[in-house]
Amino acid sequence: MKVVFGTLILAVILFAWGKIRYDLVSIICLLILVLFGIVPAEEAFLGFAHPAVITVGMVLVVSHGLARSGLVESMAKILIEKDLSFTVQLAILCILVCFASAFMNNVGALAMTMPLAVLIANKHGHSASSYLMPIAFASLLGGMTTLIGTPPNIIISTFRAEQFGQRFRMFDFAAVGLGIAVIGLAFIIFIGWRFVPKRAPKGDDKNRFNIDDYITEVVIPEDSKLKDQPHRAIYEFTKGNIQILNIIRNDQLTYAPGRNFVFRENDIISIQGDPEDLKDFINESKTNLAGEGQEEKESAKNNEDIIIVEAVVMESSPILDRSASDMLMSFRYGVNLLAISRQNQKIRKRIDHVKFQAGDVILVQGESDKIDETLSSMGCLPLADRGLNLGEPKKIILALGIFLSSLALIISGFLEVQVGFTLGALLMVLFRVIPIRELYTSVDWPVIILLGALLPLGTALEDTGGANLIAEKILLLKDSLPPWAILTIVLVVTMFLSDIINNAATVVLMAPIALNISIGMGVASDPFLMAVAIGGSCAFLTPIGHQSNALVMGPGGYKFTDYLRMGAPLELLIVAIGIPLILFFWPL
């Protein structure tokens, strides 16, 4: 038990620290349990065959098929064509992503809706930050309404089946989750968005995606107006809106050059500024973006298929902690890195040597017919004003038909959930809704590793009596507190943990504790399991608690504390309405 508690404490510390990715933390915990003999070596990796792990993986594949079909974009086309008020726009976006999140991975639903939100913000002159956090929170609310909406629900359902021989069904979560989602959406749409800081574009430019200043590099060609001019000449082209960070000449880097520094041909200048100011500077000074080699520039002059796209680096991206230089980005992915934007940090090195972080907004150049696939393989979400990919109507119908068929087979009891969605994933590939090359890239492998490696810790917590011990400490309060208050404690503790560690990990650890509390009180276990499921989906206080929150941080220009402003009252509201709903539909 001491080993298990020590491992549990280590896991929470490492999850909260955030320097080691959560899937690696789970592997560390698993190996500790194996080395100390808590988990037999021959059973160490049985967690990867767990139905919950298979279900999560297959739901991700099916979700990718729905996303790729253009279903959500087609449903939301009215938002682009109609001149609607901000409140109506926000309401439609939030309801759309909430509904989509009920039947597909909530991160996938958010990823589809983000470019739409950006387009609407650009068209109507609003700050994108007013849309992005609300729709991220709406995706979490939608996930708690069905079995497949979020991994915590799948884990809780499987845990219930292991303990009592019967899992929660597809819509058992809707009784409580739907009520919370409706009231939560009403709060976000009419009140909550007002707490979100407005990151207004600089100057009079209201039609630009709102991010922090870009850092990019330009080269001084032979015909540049900067050639043989002193540093102070920069002011003529920028009016003070561009900051010179450093200059590279003959592989020698000079930081913060003086006003009398004279520019020479082939100098590489690192500059920082608003994207529009950068564009004006490059045009006025006749300099070239350093990322555009001569071959690419000639190609761009003669080929209209070369485009420049903004994209955000997602949390599960394979380019994390790597630079464009060390992974040979241009050779490997066929795109050139032109610029990078990072919240609240100054970048003082060449951009091709900057290691990418989740939430970075990058500017890349590539071929228009390949850029979507390339960004997908890089784990990046395109955000530029390139119009909507509305998909092919036949694929929308096909993808929706496959999904609904799988759902019907599961709801009817003909197939177990993990088998039903495996069939759905297979059909998505066989009918070419998903290209086979995207079959494995559509799976969020860090989450799969997390679940497979961490499930033995949850089992060990229960088998060694650790869960029972924690339950006994909480049960000391049962003589002085009514049952509903104990249920509230379970919900609040779960919510708190989900704000600092992965929500799936939270549910794996809290499920056996909640079960033991209910047994110790002599009451029904379902209300406590439902409280854990709801709490596991309520990561509204920080950007690290859920991938949806992390995904909007960079593009929305949010700070860490911004999430508290709307998240804290939302979590209080969920506790206030969640406990009565749980007690009404799942009596103690």
Coordinates of C-alpha atoms in Angstrom, one line a residue:
M1 CA 0.0 0.0 0.0
K2 CA 2.9 2.4 0.8
V3 CA 4.4 1.7 -2.6
V4 CA 1.1 2.4 -4.3
F5 CA 0.5 5.6 -2.4
G6 CA 4.0 6.7 -3.1
T7 CA 3.5 6.0 -6.8
L8 CA 0.2 7.8 -6.7
I9 CA 1.7 10.9 -5.1
L10 CA 4.6 10.8 -7.6
A11 CA 2.1 10.6 -10.5
V12 CA 0.1 13.6 -9.2
I13 CA 3.3 15.7 -8.8
L14 CA 4.6 14.8 -12.3
F15 CA 1.2 15.4 -13.9
A16 CA 0.9 18.9 -12.2
W17 CA 4.5 19.7 -13.0
G18 CA 3.9 19.2 -16.7
K19 CA 7.6 18.9 -17.7
I20 CA 7.2 15.1 -18.5
R21 CA 4.3 14.3 -20.9
Y22 CA 1.5 12.4 -19.2
D23 CA 1.9 9.2 -21.2
L24 CA 5.5 8.9 -20.0
V25 CA 4.4 9.6 -16.4
S26 CA 2.0 6.6 -16.7
I27 CA 4.8 4.4 -18.0
I28 CA 7.0 5.5 -15.1
C29 CA 4.3 4.6 -12.6
L30 CA 3.6 1.2 -14.3
L31 CA 7.3 0.3 -14.1
I32 CA 7.6 1.2 -10.5
L33 CA 4.7 -1.1 -9.7
V34 CA 6.3 -3.9 -11.7
L35 CA 9.7 -3.5 -10.1
F36 CA 8.3 -3.6 -6.6
G37 CA 6.2 -6.7 -7.4
I38 CA 2.9 -5.0 -7.0
V39 CA 1.9 -5.8 -10.6
P40 CA 3.2 -9.2 -11.9
A41 CA 5.5 -8.7 -14.9
E42 CA 3.3 -11.0 -17.0
E43 CA 0.3 -8.8 -16.4
A44 CA 2.1 -5.5 -16.8
F45 CA 0.7 -4.7 -20.2
L46 CA -2.8 -6.2 -19.9
G47 CA -4.2 -2.7 -19.5
F48 CA -3.6 -2.2 -23.2
A49 CA -6.2 -4.9 -23.9
H50 CA -8.7 -3.3 -21.6
P51 CA -12.1 -2.6 -23.3
A52 CA -11.9 1.1 -22.3
V53 CA -8.6 1.5 -24.1
I54 CA -9.9 -0.2 -27.3
T55 CA -13.1 1.8 -27.2
V56 CA -11.3 5.2 -26.8
G57 CA -9.0 4.3 -29.7
M58 CA -11.8 3.3 -32.0
V59 CA -14.0 6.3 -31.1
L60 CA -11.1 8.5 -32.1
V61 CA -10.9 6.9 -35.5
V62 CA -14.6 7.2 -36.1
S63 CA -14.5 10.8 -34.9
H64 CA -11.8 11.5 -37.4
G65 CA -14.0 10.1 -40.1
L66 CA -16.9 12.4 -39.1
A67 CA -14.5 15.3 -39.0
R68 CA -13.0 14.6 -42.4
S69 CA -16.4 14.3 -44.0
G70 CA -17.0 18.0 -43.5
L71 CA -20.2 17.3 -41.5
V72 CA -19.8 20.1 -38.9
E73 CA -18.6 22.6 -41.4
S74 CA -21.7 22.0 -43.6
M75 CA -24.0 22.3 -40.6
A76 CA -22.4 25.6 -39.7
K77 CA -22.4 27.2 -43.2
I78 CA -25.2 29.5 -42.1
L79 CA -22.9 31.3 -39.8
I80 CA -20.7 32.5 -42.6
E81 CA -23.6 33.5 -44.9
K82 CA -25.8 35.2 -42.4
D83 CA -25.3 38.5 -40.6
L84 CA -26.1 37.4 -37.1
S85 CA -25.5 39.1 -33.7
F86 CA -22.5 38.1 -31.6
T87 CA -24.8 36.3 -29.1
V88 CA -26.5 34.3 -31.8
Q89 CA -23.2 33.5 -33.4
L90 CA -21.7 32.3 -30.1
A91 CA -24.8 30.4 -29.2
I92 CA -24.8 28.5 -32.5
L93 CA -21.1 27.7 -32.3
C94 CA -21.3 26.5 -28.7
I95 CA -24.4 24.4 -29.3
L96 CA -22.8 23.0 -32.4
V97 CA -19.6 21.9 -30.7
C98 CA -21.5 20.7 -27.7
F99 CA -23.7 18.5 -29.8
A100 CA -20.8 17.2 -31.9
S101 CA -18.8 16.4 -28.7
A102 CA -21.6 14.1 -27.5
F103 CA -20.9 11.7 -30.4
M104 CA -17.3 12.2 -31.2
N105 CA -14.0 13.1 -29.5
N106 CA -14.5 16.5 -27.9
V107 CA -11.0 17.6 -29.0
G108 CA -11.9 16.6 -32.6
A109 CA -15.2 18.5 -32.4
L110 CA -13.3 21.6 -31.2
A111 CA -10.6 21.3 -33.8
M112 CA -13.3 21.4 -36.5
T113 CA -15.0 24.4 -35.0
M114 CA -12.0 26.6 -34.2
P115 CA -11.3 27.6 -37.8
L116 CA -15.0 28.4 -38.2
A117 CA -14.9 30.6 -35.1
V118 CA -11.8 32.4 -36.4
L119 CA -13.5 33.1 -39.7
I120 CA -16.6 34.5 -38.0
A121 CA -14.4 36.7 -35.7
N122 CA -12.5 38.0 -38.8
K123 CA -15.7 38.7 -40.8
H124 CA -17.5 40.5 -38.0
G125 CA -14.6 42.4 -36.4
H126 CA -14.7 40.6 -33.1
S127 CA -11.8 39.3 -31.1
A128 CA -11.3 35.5 -31.6
S129 CA -10.6 35.2 -27.9
S130 CA -14.3 36.0 -27.3
Y131 CA -15.2 32.7 -29.1
L132 CA -12.4 30.2 -28.5
M133 CA -12.6 29.7 -24.7
P134 CA -16.4 29.4 -24.7
I135 CA -16.4 26.8 -27.5
A136 CA -13.6 24.9 -25.7
F137 CA -15.7 24.8 -22.5
A138 CA -18.8 23.8 -24.6
S139 CA -16.9 20.8 -26.0
L140 CA -16.3 19.6 -22.4
L141 CA -19.9 20.0 -21.5
G142 CA -21.0 18.0 -24.6
G143 CA -18.6 15.2 -23.8
M144 CA -20.4 14.4 -20.5
T145 CA -23.8 13.6 -22.1
T146 CA -23.1 10.2 -23.7
L147 CA -21.0 7.1 -23.2
I148 CA -18.6 7.9 -26.1
G149 CA -18.4 11.7 -25.6
T150 CA -15.3 11.5 -23.4
P151 CA -12.9 8.9 -22.1
P152 CA -14.0 9.3 -18.4
N153 CA -17.4 8.1 -19.3
I154 CA -16.0 5.0 -21.1
I155 CA -13.7 4.2 -18.2
I156 CA -16.5 4.6 -15.6
S157 CA -18.9 2.4 -17.7
T158 CA -16.2 -0.3 -18.0
F159 CA -15.4 -0.1 -14.3
R160 CA -19.1 -0.6 -13.4
A161 CA -19.2 -3.6 -15.7
E162 CA -16.2 -5.1 -13.9
Q163 CA -17.7 -4.6 -10.5
F164 CA -21.4 -5.3 -11.1
G165 CA -21.5 -7.1 -14.4
Q166 CA -23.4 -4.3 -16.2
R167 CA -22.0 -1.2 -17.8
F168 CA -23.6 2.2 -18.2
R169 CA -25.4 2.3 -21.5
M170 CA -25.0 4.9 -24.3
F171 CA -27.4 7.5 -23.0
D172 CA -27.4 6.7 -19.2
F173 CA -25.1 9.8 -18.8
A174 CA -27.6 12.0 -20.6
A175 CA -30.0 12.3 -17.7
V176 CA -27.5 14.3 -15.6
G177 CA -25.1 15.4 -18.3
L178 CA -27.7 16.9 -20.6
G179 CA -29.1 19.1 -17.8
I180 CA -25.6 20.3 -16.8
A181 CA -24.8 20.9 -20.5
V182 CA -28.0 23.0 -21.1
I183 CA -27.5 25.2 -18.0
G184 CA -23.7 25.4 -18.6
L185 CA -24.3 26.5 -22.2
A186 CA -26.8 29.1 -21.1
F187 CA -24.2 30.5 -18.6
I188 CA -21.4 30.6 -21.2
I189 CA -23.6 32.2 -23.9
F190 CA -25.3 34.9 -21.8
I191 CA -22.9 35.5 -18.9
G192 CA -19.6 33.6 -19.0
W193 CA -18.1 35.0 -22.2
R194 CA -18.1 38.5 -20.6
F195 CA -15.4 37.2 -18.2
V196 CA -13.1 36.3 -21.0
P197 CA -10.5 39.0 -21.7
K198 CA -10.7 40.6 -25.2
R199 CA -7.4 40.3 -27.0
A200 CA -8.2 43.1 -29.5
P201 CA -6.1 43.4 -32.7
K202 CA -3.6 46.2 -32.8
G203 CA -4.3 49.5 -34.5
D204 CA -7.3 49.7 -36.7
D205 CA -7.0 46.2 -38.2
K206 CA -10.1 44.3 -37.2
N207 CA -10.0 41.6 -39.9
R208 CA -6.9 39.7 -38.7
F209 CA -6.7 36.6 -36.6
N210 CA -5.8 37.8 -33.1
I211 CA -2.4 36.4 -31.9
D212 CA 0.7 37.8 -30.3
D213 CA 3.4 39.3 -32.4
Y214 CA 5.1 37.0 -34.8
I215 CA 8.9 36.5 -34.8
T216 CA 10.3 35.9 -38.3
E217 CA 13.5 36.3 -40.3
V218 CA 14.1 38.3 -43.5
V219 CA 17.1 38.3 -45.8
I220 CA 18.5 41.4 -47.4
P221 CA 18.8 40.8 -51.2
E222 CA 20.9 42.8 -53.6
D223 CA 18.1 45.2 -54.5
S224 CA 16.8 45.8 -51.0
K225 CA 16.3 49.3 -49.8
L226 CA 18.0 48.3 -46.5
K227 CA 21.3 47.4 -48.2
D228 CA 24.1 49.6 -47.0
Q229 CA 21.7 51.5 -44.7
P230 CA 22.2 52.0 -41.0
H231 CA 20.0 50.4 -38.4
R232 CA 18.1 53.6 -37.7
A233 CA 16.8 53.5 -41.3
I234 CA 14.4 50.7 -40.2
Y235 CA 12.2 53.4 -38.7
E236 CA 11.4 54.7 -42.2
F237 CA 9.8 51.4 -43.2
T238 CA 8.2 50.5 -39.9
K239 CA 7.2 53.7 -38.1
G240 CA 8.5 52.0 -35.0
N241 CA 6.1 49.1 -35.2
I242 CA 8.8 46.5 -35.9
Q243 CA 11.4 45.4 -33.4
I244 CA 14.8 44.2 -34.5
L245 CA 15.9 41.2 -32.3
N246 CA 19.2 40.3 -33.8
I247 CA 21.2 40.1 -37.0
I248 CA 23.1 37.1 -38.5
R249 CA 26.1 37.9 -40.8
N250 CA 28.5 35.1 -41.9
D251 CA 27.0 32.8 -39.3
Q252 CA 27.8 35.4 -36.6
L253 CA 24.8 36.5 -34.5
T254 CA 24.6 40.1 -33.1
Y255 CA 22.0 40.8 -30.4
A256 CA 20.3 44.2 -30.3
P257 CA 22.5 46.0 -32.9
G258 CA 23.2 49.7 -32.3
R259 CA 21.5 52.5 -34.3
N260 CA 24.6 52.9 -36.5
F261 CA 24.9 49.3 -37.4
V262 CA 25.0 49.1 -41.3
F263 CA 23.1 46.4 -43.1
R264 CA 24.8 44.4 -45.8
E265 CA 23.6 42.1 -48.6
N266 CA 22.7 38.6 -47.4
D267 CA 22.3 39.7 -43.7
I268 CA 19.6 37.8 -42.0
I269 CA 17.5 39.9 -39.7
S270 CA 15.2 38.5 -36.9
I271 CA 12.2 40.8 -36.5
Q272 CA 9.2 40.8 -34.3
G273 CA 5.8 42.5 -34.9
D274 CA 2.2 42.4 -36.0
P275 CA 1.7 40.2 -39.1
E276 CA 0.3 43.2 -41.1
D277 CA 3.3 45.3 -40.0
L278 CA 5.7 42.6 -41.0
K279 CA 4.0 42.3 -44.4
D280 CA 4.2 46.1 -44.9
F281 CA 7.9 46.1 -43.8
I282 CA 8.9 43.3 -46.2
N283 CA 7.1 45.0 -49.1
E284 CA 8.5 48.5 -48.4
S285 CA 12.1 47.4 -47.7
K286 CA 12.2 44.8 -50.5
T287 CA 13.5 42.1 -48.2
N288 CA 12.6 38.3 -48.5
L289 CA 11.3 35.9 -45.9
A290 CA 14.3 33.7 -44.8
G291 CA 12.2 30.6 -45.0
E292 CA 11.5 31.0 -48.7
G293 CA 14.4 29.5 -50.6
Q294 CA 15.1 30.7 -54.2
E295 CA 13.5 27.5 -55.6
E296 CA 10.3 28.0 -53.6
K297 CA 10.1 31.7 -54.6
E298 CA 10.4 31.0 -58.3
S299 CA 7.9 28.3 -57.9
A300 CA 5.5 30.6 -56.1
K301 CA 5.8 33.2 -58.9
N302 CA 4.8 30.6 -61.5
N303 CA 2.5 28.4 -59.5
E304 CA -0.6 29.8 -57.7
D305 CA -0.8 26.5 -55.7
I306 CA 1.9 27.6 -53.3
I307 CA 0.1 29.1 -50.3
I308 CA 0.9 30.4 -46.8
V309 CA -1.2 29.1 -43.8
E310 CA -1.4 29.8 -40.1
A311 CA -1.7 26.8 -37.8
V312 CA -1.6 26.0 -34.1
V313 CA 0.6 23.2 -32.7
M314 CA -1.6 20.8 -30.9
E315 CA -0.7 19.0 -27.6
S316 CA -0.2 15.6 -29.2
S317 CA 1.9 16.9 -32.1
P318 CA 4.9 14.8 -33.2
I319 CA 6.9 18.1 -33.7
L320 CA 6.7 19.1 -30.0
D321 CA 10.1 19.8 -28.4
R322 CA 11.8 19.6 -31.9
S323 CA 12.9 22.5 -34.1
A324 CA 12.5 22.9 -37.8
S325 CA 16.2 22.5 -38.2
D326 CA 16.8 19.3 -36.3
M327 CA 13.9 17.5 -37.9
L328 CA 14.6 18.9 -41.4
M329 CA 11.0 20.2 -41.7
S330 CA 11.3 21.3 -45.3
F331 CA 12.6 17.9 -46.4
R332 CA 10.4 15.8 -44.2
Y333 CA 7.1 17.6 -44.5
G334 CA 7.5 19.7 -47.6
V335 CA 6.7 23.0 -46.0
N336 CA 8.8 26.0 -45.0
L337 CA 8.6 27.6 -41.6
L338 CA 8.2 31.3 -42.1
A339 CA 7.2 32.6 -38.6
I340 CA 6.3 31.6 -35.1
S341 CA 4.2 33.2 -32.4
R342 CA 4.3 32.1 -28.7
Q343 CA 2.3 33.5 -25.8
N344 CA 4.1 35.5 -23.1
Q345 CA 7.6 34.5 -24.2
K346 CA 10.4 36.3 -26.1
I347 CA 12.2 34.1 -28.6
R348 CA 15.9 35.1 -28.9
K349 CA 17.2 32.6 -31.4
R350 CA 16.8 31.8 -35.0
I351 CA 13.3 30.5 -35.6
D352 CA 14.4 27.3 -37.3
H353 CA 16.2 26.5 -34.0
V354 CA 13.2 27.2 -31.8
K355 CA 11.7 24.0 -30.3
F356 CA 7.9 23.9 -30.8
Q357 CA 5.5 23.9 -27.9
A358 CA 1.8 23.2 -27.7
G359 CA -0.2 26.3 -28.5
D360 CA 2.5 27.9 -30.7
V361 CA 1.0 29.5 -33.8
I362 CA 3.2 29.0 -36.8
L363 CA 3.2 30.4 -40.4
V364 CA 4.1 27.8 -43.0
Q365 CA 4.4 27.8 -46.8
G366 CA 3.4 24.7 -48.9
E367 CA 1.4 23.3 -51.8
S368 CA -2.3 24.0 -51.5
D369 CA -3.4 20.4 -52.5
K370 CA -1.1 18.9 -49.8
I371 CA -1.2 21.4 -47.0
D372 CA -4.1 19.9 -45.1
E373 CA -2.7 16.4 -45.1
T374 CA 0.8 17.8 -44.2
L375 CA -0.5 19.8 -41.2
S376 CA -2.5 16.8 -40.0
S377 CA 0.7 14.7 -40.0
M378 CA 2.5 17.5 -38.2
G379 CA -0.3 17.5 -35.5
C380 CA -1.2 21.1 -36.4
L381 CA -4.6 22.7 -36.8
P382 CA -4.9 25.2 -39.7
L383 CA -6.3 28.6 -38.7
A384 CA -5.7 30.8 -41.8
D385 CA -8.5 32.4 -43.8
R386 CA -8.5 29.7 -46.5
G387 CA -12.3 29.2 -46.6
L388 CA -14.1 26.1 -45.3
N389 CA -13.6 22.6 -46.5
L390 CA -17.2 21.6 -46.8
G391 CA -16.4 18.0 -47.7
E392 CA -18.2 15.8 -50.2
P393 CA -21.9 15.3 -49.6
K394 CA -21.6 11.6 -50.4
K395 CA -18.9 11.2 -47.8
I396 CA -20.9 13.2 -45.2
I397 CA -23.9 10.8 -45.8
L398 CA -21.6 7.8 -45.8
A399 CA -19.7 8.8 -42.6
L400 CA -22.9 9.6 -40.8
G401 CA -24.5 6.3 -42.0
I402 CA -21.5 4.2 -40.7
F403 CA -21.5 6.1 -37.4
L404 CA -25.3 5.7 -36.8
S405 CA -25.2 2.0 -37.8
S406 CA -22.4 1.3 -35.3
L407 CA -24.4 3.3 -32.7
A408 CA -27.6 1.3 -33.4
L409 CA -25.7 -2.0 -33.0
I410 CA -24.3 -0.9 -29.7
I411 CA -27.6 0.5 -28.3
S412 CA -29.5 -2.6 -29.3
G413 CA -27.1 -4.7 -27.4
F414 CA -26.1 -6.7 -30.5
L415 CA -22.5 -5.6 -30.2
E416 CA -20.3 -4.5 -27.2
V417 CA -19.3 -0.9 -27.5
Q418 CA -15.6 -1.7 -28.2
V419 CA -16.6 -4.1 -31.0
G420 CA -19.2 -1.8 -32.5
F421 CA -16.8 1.1 -32.9
T422 CA -14.0 -1.2 -34.1
L423 CA -16.5 -2.2 -36.9
G424 CA -17.3 1.5 -37.5
A425 CA -13.6 2.4 -37.8
L426 CA -13.0 -0.5 -40.2
L427 CA -15.9 0.6 -42.4
M428 CA -14.6 4.2 -42.4
V429 CA -11.3 2.9 -43.9
L430 CA -12.8 0.3 -46.3
F431 CA -15.3 2.9 -47.8
R432 CA -12.4 5.5 -48.0
V433 CA -14.0 8.0 -45.7
I434 CA -10.6 7.9 -44.0
P435 CA -7.4 7.3 -46.1
I436 CA -5.6 4.3 -44.7
R437 CA -2.5 6.4 -44.2
E438 CA -4.6 8.4 -41.6
L439 CA -5.9 5.4 -39.8
Y440 CA -3.2 5.4 -37.1
T441 CA -2.5 9.2 -37.2
S442 CA -6.1 9.8 -36.2
V443 CA -5.5 8.0 -32.8
D444 CA -4.3 10.2 -29.9
W445 CA -1.6 7.7 -28.9
P446 CA -0.5 9.5 -25.7
V447 CA -4.0 9.0 -24.3
I448 CA -4.0 5.4 -25.3
I449 CA -0.6 4.9 -23.6
L450 CA -1.8 6.8 -20.5
L451 CA -4.9 4.6 -20.1
G452 CA -3.1 1.2 -20.8
A453 CA -0.3 2.0 -18.4
L454 CA -2.3 3.7 -15.7
L455 CA -5.1 1.2 -15.4
P456 CA -2.9 -1.2 -13.4
L457 CA -2.3 1.7 -10.8
G458 CA -6.0 2.0 -10.3
T459 CA -6.3 -1.8 -9.9
A460 CA -3.4 -1.8 -7.5
L461 CA -4.9 1.0 -5.5
E462 CA -8.0 -1.2 -5.0
D463 CA -6.3 -4.5 -4.5
T464 CA -3.8 -3.3 -1.8
G465 CA -6.6 -1.7 0.2
G466 CA -5.4 1.8 -0.7
A467 CA -8.8 2.9 -2.1
N468 CA -10.6 1.5 0.9
L469 CA -8.2 3.4 3.3
I470 CA -8.9 6.7 1.5
A471 CA -12.6 5.9 1.6
E472 CA -12.5 5.2 5.4
K473 CA -10.9 8.6 6.0
I474 CA -13.7 10.3 4.1
L475 CA -16.3 8.1 5.8
L476 CA -15.2 9.6 9.2
L477 CA -17.4 12.6 8.1
K478 CA -20.5 10.5 7.5
D479 CA -21.8 11.0 11.1
S480 CA -21.6 14.7 10.9
L481 CA -22.5 15.2 7.2
P482 CA -25.5 14.0 5.2
P483 CA -24.9 11.5 2.3
W484 CA -25.4 14.3 -0.3
A485 CA -22.6 16.3 1.3
I486 CA -20.2 13.3 1.0
L487 CA -21.3 12.9 -2.7
T488 CA -20.5 16.6 -3.2
I489 CA -17.0 16.1 -1.7
V490 CA -16.3 13.2 -4.2
L491 CA -17.5 15.5 -7.1
V492 CA -15.4 18.5 -6.0
V493 CA -12.2 16.4 -5.3
T494 CA -12.6 14.8 -8.8
M495 CA -13.1 18.2 -10.4
F496 CA -10.0 19.6 -8.6
L497 CA -7.8 16.6 -9.8
S498 CA -9.1 16.9 -13.3
D499 CA -7.9 20.5 -13.4
I500 CA -4.3 19.5 -12.7
I501 CA -3.9 16.1 -14.2
N502 CA -5.4 14.3 -17.2
N503 CA -9.1 13.6 -16.8
A504 CA -8.8 10.0 -17.8
A505 CA -6.1 9.5 -15.1
T506 CA -8.3 11.2 -12.6
V507 CA -11.2 8.8 -13.2
V508 CA -9.0 5.8 -13.1
L509 CA -7.8 6.8 -9.6
M510 CA -11.1 8.1 -8.2
A511 CA -13.5 5.3 -9.4
P512 CA -12.3 2.7 -6.8
I513 CA -12.3 5.3 -4.0
A514 CA -15.9 6.4 -4.9
L515 CA -17.0 2.8 -5.0
N516 CA -15.5 2.0 -1.5
I517 CA -17.2 5.2 -0.1
S518 CA -20.6 4.1 -1.3
I519 CA -20.1 0.6 0.0
G520 CA -19.0 2.0 3.4
M521 CA -22.0 4.2 3.6
G522 CA -24.3 1.3 2.6
V523 CA -25.8 3.3 -0.3
A524 CA -26.0 2.8 -4.1
S525 CA -22.8 3.1 -6.0
D526 CA -24.1 4.6 -9.2
P527 CA -24.5 8.1 -7.9
F528 CA -20.9 8.1 -6.8
L529 CA -19.6 6.7 -10.1
M530 CA -21.7 9.3 -11.9
A531 CA -20.2 12.1 -9.7
V532 CA -16.7 10.9 -10.7
A533 CA -17.7 10.8 -14.4
I534 CA -19.1 14.4 -14.2
G535 CA -16.1 15.7 -12.2
G536 CA -13.6 14.1 -14.6
S537 CA -15.1 16.2 -17.4
C538 CA -15.0 19.5 -15.5
A539 CA -11.5 20.7 -16.2
F540 CA -12.4 24.4 -16.5
L541 CA -9.9 26.1 -14.2
T542 CA -6.6 25.6 -16.1
P543 CA -5.2 25.1 -19.6
I544 CA -3.5 21.9 -18.6
G545 CA -6.5 19.9 -17.4
H546 CA -7.8 19.1 -20.8
Q547 CA -6.5 19.2 -24.4
S548 CA -9.4 21.4 -25.5
N549 CA -8.2 24.1 -23.1
A550 CA -4.6 23.8 -24.2
L551 CA -5.6 23.9 -27.9
V552 CA -7.2 27.4 -27.6
M553 CA -4.6 29.0 -25.3
G554 CA -2.2 30.1 -28.1
P555 CA -4.7 31.2 -30.7
G556 CA -6.9 32.9 -28.1
G557 CA -4.0 34.8 -26.5
Y558 CA -5.0 33.5 -23.1
K559 CA -3.0 33.6 -19.9
F560 CA -3.0 30.8 -17.4
T561 CA -5.2 32.7 -15.0
D562 CA -7.8 33.7 -17.7
Y563 CA -9.4 30.2 -17.4
L564 CA -10.3 30.9 -13.7
R565 CA -12.3 33.9 -14.7
M566 CA -15.0 31.9 -16.5
G567 CA -14.1 28.4 -15.2
A568 CA -14.5 29.0 -11.5
P569 CA -18.1 30.2 -11.6
L570 CA -18.9 27.5 -14.2
E571 CA -17.6 24.8 -11.9
L572 CA -19.5 26.2 -8.9
L573 CA -22.7 26.2 -11.1
I574 CA -22.1 22.6 -12.1
V575 CA -21.7 21.5 -8.5
A576 CA -24.9 23.4 -7.6
I577 CA -27.0 21.7 -10.3
G578 CA -25.1 18.5 -10.7
I579 CA -25.7 17.1 -7.2
P580 CA -29.5 17.5 -7.3
L581 CA -29.6 16.0 -10.8
I582 CA -27.5 13.0 -9.7
L583 CA -29.7 12.4 -6.6
F584 CA -32.9 12.8 -8.7
F585 CA -32.0 10.4 -11.5
W586 CA -29.6 8.1 -9.5
P587 CA -31.0 7.9 -5.9
L588 CA -28.7 6.9 -3.1

